[in-house]
Coordinates of C-alpha atoms in Angstrom, one line a residue:
Chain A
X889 CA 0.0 0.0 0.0
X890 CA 1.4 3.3 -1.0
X891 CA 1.4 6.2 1.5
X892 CA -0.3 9.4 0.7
X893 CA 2.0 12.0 0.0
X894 CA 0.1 14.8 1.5
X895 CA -0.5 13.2 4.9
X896 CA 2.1 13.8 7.9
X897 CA 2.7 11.4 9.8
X898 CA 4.1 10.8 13.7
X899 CA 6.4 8.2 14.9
X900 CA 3.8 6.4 16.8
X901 CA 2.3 5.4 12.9
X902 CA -1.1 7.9 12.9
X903 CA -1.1 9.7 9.8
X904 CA -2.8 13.9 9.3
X905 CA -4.3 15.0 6.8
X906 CA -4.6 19.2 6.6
X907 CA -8.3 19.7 5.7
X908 CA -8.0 23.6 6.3
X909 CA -7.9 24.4 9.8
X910 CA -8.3 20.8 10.9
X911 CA -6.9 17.6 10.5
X912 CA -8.6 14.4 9.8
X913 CA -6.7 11.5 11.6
X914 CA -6.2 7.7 11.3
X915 CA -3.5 4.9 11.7
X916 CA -1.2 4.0 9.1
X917 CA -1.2 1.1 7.1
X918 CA 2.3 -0.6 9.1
X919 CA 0.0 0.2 12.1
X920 CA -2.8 -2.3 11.2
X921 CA -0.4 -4.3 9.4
X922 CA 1.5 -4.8 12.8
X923 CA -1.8 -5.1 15.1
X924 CA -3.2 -7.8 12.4
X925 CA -7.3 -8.2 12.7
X926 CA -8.4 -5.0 14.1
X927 CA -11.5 -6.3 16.5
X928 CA -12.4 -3.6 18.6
X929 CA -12.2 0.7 18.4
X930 CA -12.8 3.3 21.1
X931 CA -12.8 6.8 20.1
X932 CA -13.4 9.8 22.4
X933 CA -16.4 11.6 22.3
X934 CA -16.9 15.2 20.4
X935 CA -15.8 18.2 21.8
X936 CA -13.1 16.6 23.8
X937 CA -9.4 18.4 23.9
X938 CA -6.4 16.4 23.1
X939 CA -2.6 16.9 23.1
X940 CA -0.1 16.0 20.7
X941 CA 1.6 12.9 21.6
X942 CA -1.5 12.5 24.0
X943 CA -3.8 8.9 23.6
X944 CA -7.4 9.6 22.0
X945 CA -8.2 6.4 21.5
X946 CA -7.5 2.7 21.6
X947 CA -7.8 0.2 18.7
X948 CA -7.6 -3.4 19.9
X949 CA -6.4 -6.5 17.7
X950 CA -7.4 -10.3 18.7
X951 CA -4.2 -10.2 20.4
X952 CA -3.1 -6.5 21.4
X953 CA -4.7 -3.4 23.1
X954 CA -3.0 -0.4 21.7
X955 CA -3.2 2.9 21.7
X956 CA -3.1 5.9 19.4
X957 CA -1.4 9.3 19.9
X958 CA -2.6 12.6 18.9
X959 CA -0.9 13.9 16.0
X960 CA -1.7 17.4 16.6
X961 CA -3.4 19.3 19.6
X962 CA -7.3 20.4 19.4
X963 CA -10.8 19.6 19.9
X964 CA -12.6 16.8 18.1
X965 CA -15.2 18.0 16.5
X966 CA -15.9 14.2 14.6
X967 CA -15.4 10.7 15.2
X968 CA -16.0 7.9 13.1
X969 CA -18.9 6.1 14.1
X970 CA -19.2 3.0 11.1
X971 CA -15.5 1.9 13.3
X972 CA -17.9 0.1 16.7
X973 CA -19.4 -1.9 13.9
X974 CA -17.2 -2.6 11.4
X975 CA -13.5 -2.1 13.1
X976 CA -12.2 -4.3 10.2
X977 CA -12.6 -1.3 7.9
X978 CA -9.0 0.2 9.9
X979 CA -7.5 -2.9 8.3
X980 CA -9.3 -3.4 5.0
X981 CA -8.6 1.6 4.2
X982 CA -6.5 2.6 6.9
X983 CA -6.0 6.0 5.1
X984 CA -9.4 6.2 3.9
X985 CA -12.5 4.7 5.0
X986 CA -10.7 3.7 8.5
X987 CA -10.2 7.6 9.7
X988 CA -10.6 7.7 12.8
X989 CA -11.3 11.8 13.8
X990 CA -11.3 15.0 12.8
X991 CA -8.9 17.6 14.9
X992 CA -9.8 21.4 14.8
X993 CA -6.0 22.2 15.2
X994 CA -5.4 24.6 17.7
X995 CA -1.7 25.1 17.0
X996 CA -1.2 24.4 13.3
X997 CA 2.8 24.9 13.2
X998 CA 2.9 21.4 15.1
X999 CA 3.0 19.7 12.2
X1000 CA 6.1 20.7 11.5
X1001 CA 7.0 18.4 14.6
X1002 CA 6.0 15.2 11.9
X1003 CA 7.7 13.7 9.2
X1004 CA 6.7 14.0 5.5
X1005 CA 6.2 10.7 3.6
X1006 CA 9.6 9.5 2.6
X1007 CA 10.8 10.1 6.2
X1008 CA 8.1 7.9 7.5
X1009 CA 8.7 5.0 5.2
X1010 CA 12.4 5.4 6.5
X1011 CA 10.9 4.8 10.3
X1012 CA 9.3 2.4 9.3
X1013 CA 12.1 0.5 7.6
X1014 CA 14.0 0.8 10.6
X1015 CA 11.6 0.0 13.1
X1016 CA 10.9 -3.7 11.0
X1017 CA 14.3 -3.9 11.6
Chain B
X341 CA 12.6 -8.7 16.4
X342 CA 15.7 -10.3 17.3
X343 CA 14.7 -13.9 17.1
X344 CA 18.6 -15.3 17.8
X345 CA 18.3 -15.9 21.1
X346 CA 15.0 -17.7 21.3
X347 CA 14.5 -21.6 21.0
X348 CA 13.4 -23.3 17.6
X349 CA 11.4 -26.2 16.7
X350 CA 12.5 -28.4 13.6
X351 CA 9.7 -26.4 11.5
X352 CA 11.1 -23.2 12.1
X353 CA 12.6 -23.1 8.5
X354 CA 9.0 -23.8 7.2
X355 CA 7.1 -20.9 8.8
X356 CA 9.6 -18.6 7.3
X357 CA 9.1 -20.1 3.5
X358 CA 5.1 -20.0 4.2
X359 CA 5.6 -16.6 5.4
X360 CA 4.6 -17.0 9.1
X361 CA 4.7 -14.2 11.5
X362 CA 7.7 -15.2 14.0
X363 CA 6.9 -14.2 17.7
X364 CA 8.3 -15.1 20.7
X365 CA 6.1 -17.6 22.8
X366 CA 7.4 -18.5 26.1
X367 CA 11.1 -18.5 24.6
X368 CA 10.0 -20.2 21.0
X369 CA 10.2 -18.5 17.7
X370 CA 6.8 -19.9 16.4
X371 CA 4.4 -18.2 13.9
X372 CA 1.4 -16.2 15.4
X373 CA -0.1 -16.1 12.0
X374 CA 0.6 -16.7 8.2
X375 CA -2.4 -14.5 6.9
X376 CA -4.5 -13.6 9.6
X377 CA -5.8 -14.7 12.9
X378 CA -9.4 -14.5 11.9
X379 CA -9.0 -16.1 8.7
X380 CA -6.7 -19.0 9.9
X381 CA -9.6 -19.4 12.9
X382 CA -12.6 -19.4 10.2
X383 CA -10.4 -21.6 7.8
X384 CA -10.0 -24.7 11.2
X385 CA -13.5 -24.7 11.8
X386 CA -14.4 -24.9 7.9
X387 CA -12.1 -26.8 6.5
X388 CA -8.6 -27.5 8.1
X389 CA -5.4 -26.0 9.7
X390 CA -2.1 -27.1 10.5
X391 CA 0.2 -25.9 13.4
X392 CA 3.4 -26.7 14.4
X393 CA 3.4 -27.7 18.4
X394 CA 6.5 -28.9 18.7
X395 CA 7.4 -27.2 21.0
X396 CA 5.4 -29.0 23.4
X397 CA 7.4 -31.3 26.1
X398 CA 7.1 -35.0 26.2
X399 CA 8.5 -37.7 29.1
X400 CA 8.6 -41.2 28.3
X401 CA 7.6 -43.2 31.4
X402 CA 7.8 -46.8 31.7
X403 CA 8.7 -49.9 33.7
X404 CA 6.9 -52.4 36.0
X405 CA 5.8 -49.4 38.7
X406 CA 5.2 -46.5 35.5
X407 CA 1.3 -47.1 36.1
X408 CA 1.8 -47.0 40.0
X409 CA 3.9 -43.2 39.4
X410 CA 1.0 -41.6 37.6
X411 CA -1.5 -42.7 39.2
X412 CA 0.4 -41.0 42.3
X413 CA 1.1 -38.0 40.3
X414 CA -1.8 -37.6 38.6
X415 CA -5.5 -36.6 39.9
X416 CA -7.2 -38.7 36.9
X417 CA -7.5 -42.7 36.9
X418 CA -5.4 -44.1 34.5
X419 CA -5.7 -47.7 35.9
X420 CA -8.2 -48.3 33.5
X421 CA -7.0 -47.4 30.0
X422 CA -6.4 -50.1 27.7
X423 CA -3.3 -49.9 25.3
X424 CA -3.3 -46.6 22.4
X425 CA -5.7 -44.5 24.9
X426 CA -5.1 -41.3 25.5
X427 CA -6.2 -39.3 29.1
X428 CA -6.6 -36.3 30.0
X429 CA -5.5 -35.1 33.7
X430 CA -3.8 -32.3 35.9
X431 CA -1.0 -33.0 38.2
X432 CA -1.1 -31.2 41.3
X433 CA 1.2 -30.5 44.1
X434 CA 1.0 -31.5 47.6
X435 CA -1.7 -28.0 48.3
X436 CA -3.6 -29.2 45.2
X437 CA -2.8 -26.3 42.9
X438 CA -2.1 -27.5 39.4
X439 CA 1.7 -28.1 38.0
X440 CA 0.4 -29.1 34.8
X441 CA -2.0 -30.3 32.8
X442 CA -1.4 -33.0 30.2
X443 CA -2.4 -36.2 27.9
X444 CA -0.8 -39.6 28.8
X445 CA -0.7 -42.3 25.9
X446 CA -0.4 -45.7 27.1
X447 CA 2.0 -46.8 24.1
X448 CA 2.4 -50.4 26.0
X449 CA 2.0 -52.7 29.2
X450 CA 4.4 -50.4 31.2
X451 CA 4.8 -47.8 28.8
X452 CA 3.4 -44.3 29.0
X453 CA 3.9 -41.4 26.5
X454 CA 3.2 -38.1 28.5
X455 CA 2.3 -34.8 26.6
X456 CA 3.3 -31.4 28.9
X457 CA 3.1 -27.9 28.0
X458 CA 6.2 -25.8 26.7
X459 CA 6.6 -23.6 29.5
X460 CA 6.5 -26.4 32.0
X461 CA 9.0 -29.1 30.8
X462 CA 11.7 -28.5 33.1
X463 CA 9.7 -28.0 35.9
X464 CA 7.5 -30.9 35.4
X465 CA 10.3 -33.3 34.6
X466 CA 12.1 -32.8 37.9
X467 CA 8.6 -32.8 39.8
X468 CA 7.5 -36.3 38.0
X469 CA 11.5 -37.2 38.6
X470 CA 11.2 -36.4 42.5
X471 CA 8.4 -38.7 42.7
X472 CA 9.6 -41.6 41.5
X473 CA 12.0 -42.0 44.1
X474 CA 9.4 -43.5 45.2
X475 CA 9.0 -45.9 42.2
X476 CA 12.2 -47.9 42.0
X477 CA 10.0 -49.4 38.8
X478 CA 9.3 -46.4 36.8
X479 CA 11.9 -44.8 34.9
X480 CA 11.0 -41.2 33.7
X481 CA 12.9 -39.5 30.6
X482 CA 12.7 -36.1 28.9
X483 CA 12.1 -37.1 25.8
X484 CA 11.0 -33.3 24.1
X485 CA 13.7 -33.1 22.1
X486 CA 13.6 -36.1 20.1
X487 CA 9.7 -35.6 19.4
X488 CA 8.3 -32.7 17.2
X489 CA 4.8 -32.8 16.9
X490 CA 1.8 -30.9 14.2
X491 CA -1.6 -30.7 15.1
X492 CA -4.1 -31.4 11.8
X493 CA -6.9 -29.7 13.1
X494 CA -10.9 -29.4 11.2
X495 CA -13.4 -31.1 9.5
X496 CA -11.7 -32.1 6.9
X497 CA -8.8 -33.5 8.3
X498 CA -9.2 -37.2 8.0
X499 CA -9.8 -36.6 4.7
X500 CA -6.4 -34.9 3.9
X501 CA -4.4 -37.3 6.4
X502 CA -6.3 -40.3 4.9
X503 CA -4.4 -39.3 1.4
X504 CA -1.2 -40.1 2.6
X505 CA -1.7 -43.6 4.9
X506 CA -3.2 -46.7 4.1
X507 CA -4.1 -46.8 7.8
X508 CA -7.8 -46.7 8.7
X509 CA -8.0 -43.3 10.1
X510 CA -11.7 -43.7 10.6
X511 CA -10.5 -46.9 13.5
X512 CA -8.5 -43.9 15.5
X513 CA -11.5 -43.1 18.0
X514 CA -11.5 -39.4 20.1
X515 CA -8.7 -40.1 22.5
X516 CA -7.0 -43.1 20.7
X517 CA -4.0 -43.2 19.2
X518 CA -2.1 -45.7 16.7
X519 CA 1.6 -45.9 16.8
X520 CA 3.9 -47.1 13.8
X521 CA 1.7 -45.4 11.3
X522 CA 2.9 -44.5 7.6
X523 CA 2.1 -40.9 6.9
X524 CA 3.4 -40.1 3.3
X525 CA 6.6 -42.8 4.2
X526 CA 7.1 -41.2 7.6
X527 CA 6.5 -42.7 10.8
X528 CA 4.2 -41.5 13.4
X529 CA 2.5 -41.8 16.3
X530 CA -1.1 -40.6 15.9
X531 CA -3.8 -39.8 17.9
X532 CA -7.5 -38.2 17.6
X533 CA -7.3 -35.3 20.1
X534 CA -6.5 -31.7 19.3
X535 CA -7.0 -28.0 21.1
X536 CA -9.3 -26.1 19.0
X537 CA -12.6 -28.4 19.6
X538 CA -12.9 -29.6 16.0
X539 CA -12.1 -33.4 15.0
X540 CA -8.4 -33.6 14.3
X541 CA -5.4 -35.0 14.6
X542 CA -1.9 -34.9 16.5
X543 CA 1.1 -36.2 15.0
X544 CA 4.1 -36.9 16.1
X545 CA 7.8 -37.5 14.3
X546 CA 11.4 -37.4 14.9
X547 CA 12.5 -34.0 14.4
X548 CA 14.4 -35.1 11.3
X549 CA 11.4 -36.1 9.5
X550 CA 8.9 -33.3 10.8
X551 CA 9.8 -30.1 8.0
X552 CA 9.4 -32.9 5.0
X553 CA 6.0 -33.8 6.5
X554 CA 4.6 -30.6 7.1
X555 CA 5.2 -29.7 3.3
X556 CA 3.6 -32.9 2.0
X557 CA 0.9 -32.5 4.3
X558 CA 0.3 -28.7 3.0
X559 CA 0.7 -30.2 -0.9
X560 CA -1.7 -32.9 -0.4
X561 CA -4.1 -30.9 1.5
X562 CA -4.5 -27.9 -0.4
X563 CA -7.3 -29.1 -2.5
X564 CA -9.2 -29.1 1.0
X565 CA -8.2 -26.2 2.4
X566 CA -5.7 -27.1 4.5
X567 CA -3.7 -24.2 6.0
X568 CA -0.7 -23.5 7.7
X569 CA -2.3 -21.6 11.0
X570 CA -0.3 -19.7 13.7
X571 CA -0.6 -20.2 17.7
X572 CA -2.5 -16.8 17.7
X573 CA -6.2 -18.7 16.2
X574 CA -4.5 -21.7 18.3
X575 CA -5.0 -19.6 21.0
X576 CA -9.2 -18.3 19.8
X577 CA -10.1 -21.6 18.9
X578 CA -9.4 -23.3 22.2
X579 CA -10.7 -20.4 24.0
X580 CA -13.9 -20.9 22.1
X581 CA -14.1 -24.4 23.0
X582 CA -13.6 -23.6 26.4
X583 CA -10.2 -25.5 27.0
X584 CA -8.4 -24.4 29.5
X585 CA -5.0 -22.8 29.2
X586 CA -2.1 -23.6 31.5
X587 CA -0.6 -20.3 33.4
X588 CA -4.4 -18.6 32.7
X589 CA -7.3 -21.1 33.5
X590 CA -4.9 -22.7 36.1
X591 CA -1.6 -22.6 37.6
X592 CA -0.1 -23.1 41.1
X593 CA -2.5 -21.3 43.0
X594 CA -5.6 -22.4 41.3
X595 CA -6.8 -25.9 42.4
X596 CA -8.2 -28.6 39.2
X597 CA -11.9 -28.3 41.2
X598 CA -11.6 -24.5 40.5
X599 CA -10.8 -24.8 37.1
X600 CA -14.1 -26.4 36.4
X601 CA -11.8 -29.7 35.8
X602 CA -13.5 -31.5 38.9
X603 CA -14.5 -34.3 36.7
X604 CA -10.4 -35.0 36.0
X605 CA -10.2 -35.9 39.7
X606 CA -10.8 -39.0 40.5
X607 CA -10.9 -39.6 44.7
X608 CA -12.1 -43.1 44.9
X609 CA -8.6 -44.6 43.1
X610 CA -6.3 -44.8 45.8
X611 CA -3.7 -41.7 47.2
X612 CA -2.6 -39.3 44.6
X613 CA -0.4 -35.9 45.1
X614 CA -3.1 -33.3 46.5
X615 CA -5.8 -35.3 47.3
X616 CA -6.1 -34.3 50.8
X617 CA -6.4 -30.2 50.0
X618 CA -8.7 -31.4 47.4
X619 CA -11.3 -33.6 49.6
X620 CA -11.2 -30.8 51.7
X621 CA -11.6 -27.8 49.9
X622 CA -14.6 -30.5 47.9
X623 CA -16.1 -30.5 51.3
X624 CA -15.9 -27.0 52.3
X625 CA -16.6 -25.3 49.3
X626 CA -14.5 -23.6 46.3
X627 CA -12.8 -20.2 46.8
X628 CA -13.2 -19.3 43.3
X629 CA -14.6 -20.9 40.1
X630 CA -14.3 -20.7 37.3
X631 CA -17.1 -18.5 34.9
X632 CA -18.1 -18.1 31.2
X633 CA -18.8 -14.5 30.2
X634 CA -20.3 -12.5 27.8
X635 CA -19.7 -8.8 27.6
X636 CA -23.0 -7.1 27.4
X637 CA -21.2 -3.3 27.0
X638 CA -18.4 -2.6 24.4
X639 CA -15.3 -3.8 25.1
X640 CA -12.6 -6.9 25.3
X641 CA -12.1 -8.3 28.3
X642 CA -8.4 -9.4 28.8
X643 CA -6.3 -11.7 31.4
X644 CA -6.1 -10.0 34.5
X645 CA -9.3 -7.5 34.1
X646 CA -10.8 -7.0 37.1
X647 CA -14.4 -8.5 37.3
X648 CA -16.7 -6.5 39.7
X649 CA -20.0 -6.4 41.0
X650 CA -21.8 -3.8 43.0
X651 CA -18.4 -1.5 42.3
X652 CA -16.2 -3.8 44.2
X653 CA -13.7 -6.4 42.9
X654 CA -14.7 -10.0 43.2
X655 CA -12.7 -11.7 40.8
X656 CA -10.6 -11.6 37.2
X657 CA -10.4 -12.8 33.9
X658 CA -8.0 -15.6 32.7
X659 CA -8.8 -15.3 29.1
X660 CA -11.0 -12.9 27.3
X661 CA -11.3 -12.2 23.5
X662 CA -13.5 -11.3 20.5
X663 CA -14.8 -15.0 19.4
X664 CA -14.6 -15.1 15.3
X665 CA -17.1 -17.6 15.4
X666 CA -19.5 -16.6 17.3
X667 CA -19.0 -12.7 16.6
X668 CA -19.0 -11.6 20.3
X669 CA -16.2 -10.7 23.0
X670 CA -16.2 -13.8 25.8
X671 CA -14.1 -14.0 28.5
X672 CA -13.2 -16.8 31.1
X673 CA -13.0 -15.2 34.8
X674 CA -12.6 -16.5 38.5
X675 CA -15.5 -15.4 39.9
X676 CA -16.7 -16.3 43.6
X677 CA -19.1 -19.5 43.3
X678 CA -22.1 -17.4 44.0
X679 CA -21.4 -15.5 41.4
X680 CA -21.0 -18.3 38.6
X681 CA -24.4 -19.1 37.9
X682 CA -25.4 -18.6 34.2
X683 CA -27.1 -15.3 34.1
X684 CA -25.8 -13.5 36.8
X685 CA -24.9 -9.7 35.7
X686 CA -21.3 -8.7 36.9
X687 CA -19.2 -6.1 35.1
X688 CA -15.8 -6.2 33.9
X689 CA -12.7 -3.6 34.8
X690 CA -11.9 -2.0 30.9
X691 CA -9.6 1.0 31.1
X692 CA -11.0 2.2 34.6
X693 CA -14.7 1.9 33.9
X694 CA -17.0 -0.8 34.8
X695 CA -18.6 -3.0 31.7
X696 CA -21.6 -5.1 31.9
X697 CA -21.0 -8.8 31.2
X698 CA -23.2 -11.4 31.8
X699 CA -22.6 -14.8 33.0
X700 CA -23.2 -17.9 30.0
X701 CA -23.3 -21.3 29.6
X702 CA -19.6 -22.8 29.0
X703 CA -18.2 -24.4 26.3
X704 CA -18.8 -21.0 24.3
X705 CA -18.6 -23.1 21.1
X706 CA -19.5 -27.0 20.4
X707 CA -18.8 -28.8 17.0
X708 CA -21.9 -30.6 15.6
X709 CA -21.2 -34.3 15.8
X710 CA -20.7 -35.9 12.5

């Protein structure tokens, strides 16, 4: 699977993606790849605040609980609901269908803090390693 | 993942060419999947799967006093099985809490074949050792690393093992064994049993002859869906079959009568290792047993959740997972007695907040007899 070339992306394998002032986030595809069957979701609920590099949510594998890292700091103003019912689809579009919420950055210059495309594929080459 | 340092069965050259997910389990490098957990679990219960459990231990005990040794060191009878039976029983320690649990062949008159879990092999072979000191006539050896052993597991597997033997697969009752069979010009020992509740088989080879086999066995049963399958739907398919797991259903400080394996101990055979803290906790009552739940609320129980009821803790879970085939999250938990009935609403510790889970009817999933 190729990696979107407009989407930042943090070390902890979520992925951005700048929708004016706010950023629609997911996991990557290494991330499901690495969690294998993706059974189980929990997002936070609208209107809550988050931190970069702070947990909003866990996604759980038939073997792993794991959880996933604010790219950017803001409110959620959107979660995706079809993921309680069909948490396969983080597995099946991880960087579509599988988003996972929608950030109303409050501090826009922090995405300068992740990496561009070609330096994530280069984490992840040396993390498989 | 540095997988130097970790232990390797005879097949570990296999699950790399098929592509298996290496992990380290209790100090093996075995696969956790080849395509996916799910699919490998759907794929056992359809058609067929084949996993490498070689890494299992294995003590050969015979001699004139073998029978005498396990009927002392185990809580099941095994007095009365007749030559190529296989039984089922825990072995306890003098409080009753459970050093392993296992499956004794009786390959002969004084000849047992014992089957022990990976993590416990040491442990379990100076235990067994320590007691027959008190059986000049039973000599007990660690045989594991001259045995590796596959498990051929789903409905269709005598059909794929019947392919390559001219042995009568269909004569191999549940819990029988045949030794000195021919599989594909390999010799085996093999017997109907298996961990993941379908019909299957488990054979076992000499290390030599075990990565040959498992490719011929993957050739030949391709046409009916045979699959290589990791230890993680191992792991599901036992859980939804409601078998319990060393180190998480039991261990040490969990007695045979709490694991719900009360029907494994057998008190009218004689004296046995832990049959005084058994009779007595029989007679008093159990401190904890051993529940089925289903989660009511969203979320995935896991070993060591708390499970509470009115707020407060009463208990935790051993096992817990989504179940592929029946599409909801189950979990196994030590509840107080009280509390086990099926029905009974508890809730279980997710993340700091209390989920409702509801207390079912065990085993979660049972094949339909053929």
């Amino acid at each position: 699977m190729m990696y979107p070339k407009e989407f930042r992306y943090a070390k902890t394998h979520e992925w951005a993606k700048v929708e004016g002032d706010l950023a629609r986030v997911g996991i990557t595809n290494y991330a499901q790849e690495h969690l294998g069957d993706i059974v189980f979701v929990e997002l936070p609920e609208v209107g809550r605040q988050v931190k970069q590099g702070e947990a909003f949510g866990v996604v759980e594998s038939v073997k792993a609980v794991s959880d996933c890292y604010a790219p950017v700091s803001g409110e959620v103003v959107e979660i995706n609901d079809t993921l309680a019912d069909k948490p396969e689809t983080l597995n099946q579009d991880p960087h579509g269908e599988g988003w996972m919420v929608v950030i109303r950055m409050s501090d826009p210059a922090e995405l300068n803090n992740l990496m561009d495309v070609a330096a994530y594929e280069k984490h992840c080459e040396e993390e498989a390693h | 993942m540095g997988t130097e340092e970790l232990k390797k069965t005879p097949l570990y050259g296999n699950h790399l060419k098929y592509g298996g997910r290496i992990i380290d389990f209790a100090g093996w490098a075995l696969p956790v999947q080849f395509r996916s957990i799910i699919e490998e679990h759907h794929q056992v219960r359809r058609a067929a799967g084949l996993f490498d459990v070689s890494d299992m231990g294995e003590l050969d005990i015979r001699g004139p006093q073998a029978l005498e040794l396990l009927q002392y060191a185990l809580t099941n009878d095994m007095s009365t099985m007749a030559v190529n039976q296989v039984r089922y029983s825990p072995m306890c320690d003098q409080r009753g809490g459970v050093v392993d649990d296992l499956l004794v062949y009786r390959l002969g008159e004084n000849r047992y074949f014992v089957v022990i879990n990976a993590g416990n092999i040491e442990k379990d072979y100076s235990w067994v050792k320590e007691l027959a000191g008190r059986f000049p006539g039973a000599n007990v050896d660690n045989v594991s690393a001259q045995v590796a052993e596959l498990a051929l597991q789903g409905p269709n597997s005598e059909a794929i093992l019947g392919r390559l033997t001219r042995t009568d697969l269909s004569a191999i009752r549940y819990y029988w064994c045949l030794q000195d069979v021919d599989v594909a010009g390999v010799k085996c020992m093999v017997s109907r049993t298996g961990y993941t509740g379908e019909d299957g088989f488990e054979i076992f080879c000499s290390p030599e002859e075990a990565p040959g086999l498992w490719d011929t066995l993957l050739e030949e049963g391709d046409e009916q869906g045979l699959w290589p399958c990791g230890l993680g739907c191992r792991d599901t398919l036992r859980f939804e079959a409601t078998m319990p797991l060393y180190g998480q259903e039991m261990d040490d400080d969990t007695t045979p009568l709490e694991a719900g394996l009360g029907k494994y101990v057998k008190f009218d055979k004689g004296d046995f290792v832990g049959r005084e803290p058994l009779l007595e906790e029989k007679r008093t009552g159990l401190r904890k047993k051993l529940a089925g739940l289903e989660m009511v609320g969203r979320g995935i129980a896991r070993t060591g959740y708390p499970v509470l009821k009115d707020g407060g803790k009463v208990g935790y879970v051993t096992t817990g997972s989504y179940s592929p085939t029946l599409d909801r999250n189950l979990a196994l938990a030590f509840v107080p007695p009280g509390l086990a009935e099926v029905g009974t609403e508890v809730q279980v510790e997710i993340r700091g907040r209390g989920v409702d889970a509801r207390v079912v009817r065990t085993p979660f999933y049972r094949r339909r007899e053929k």
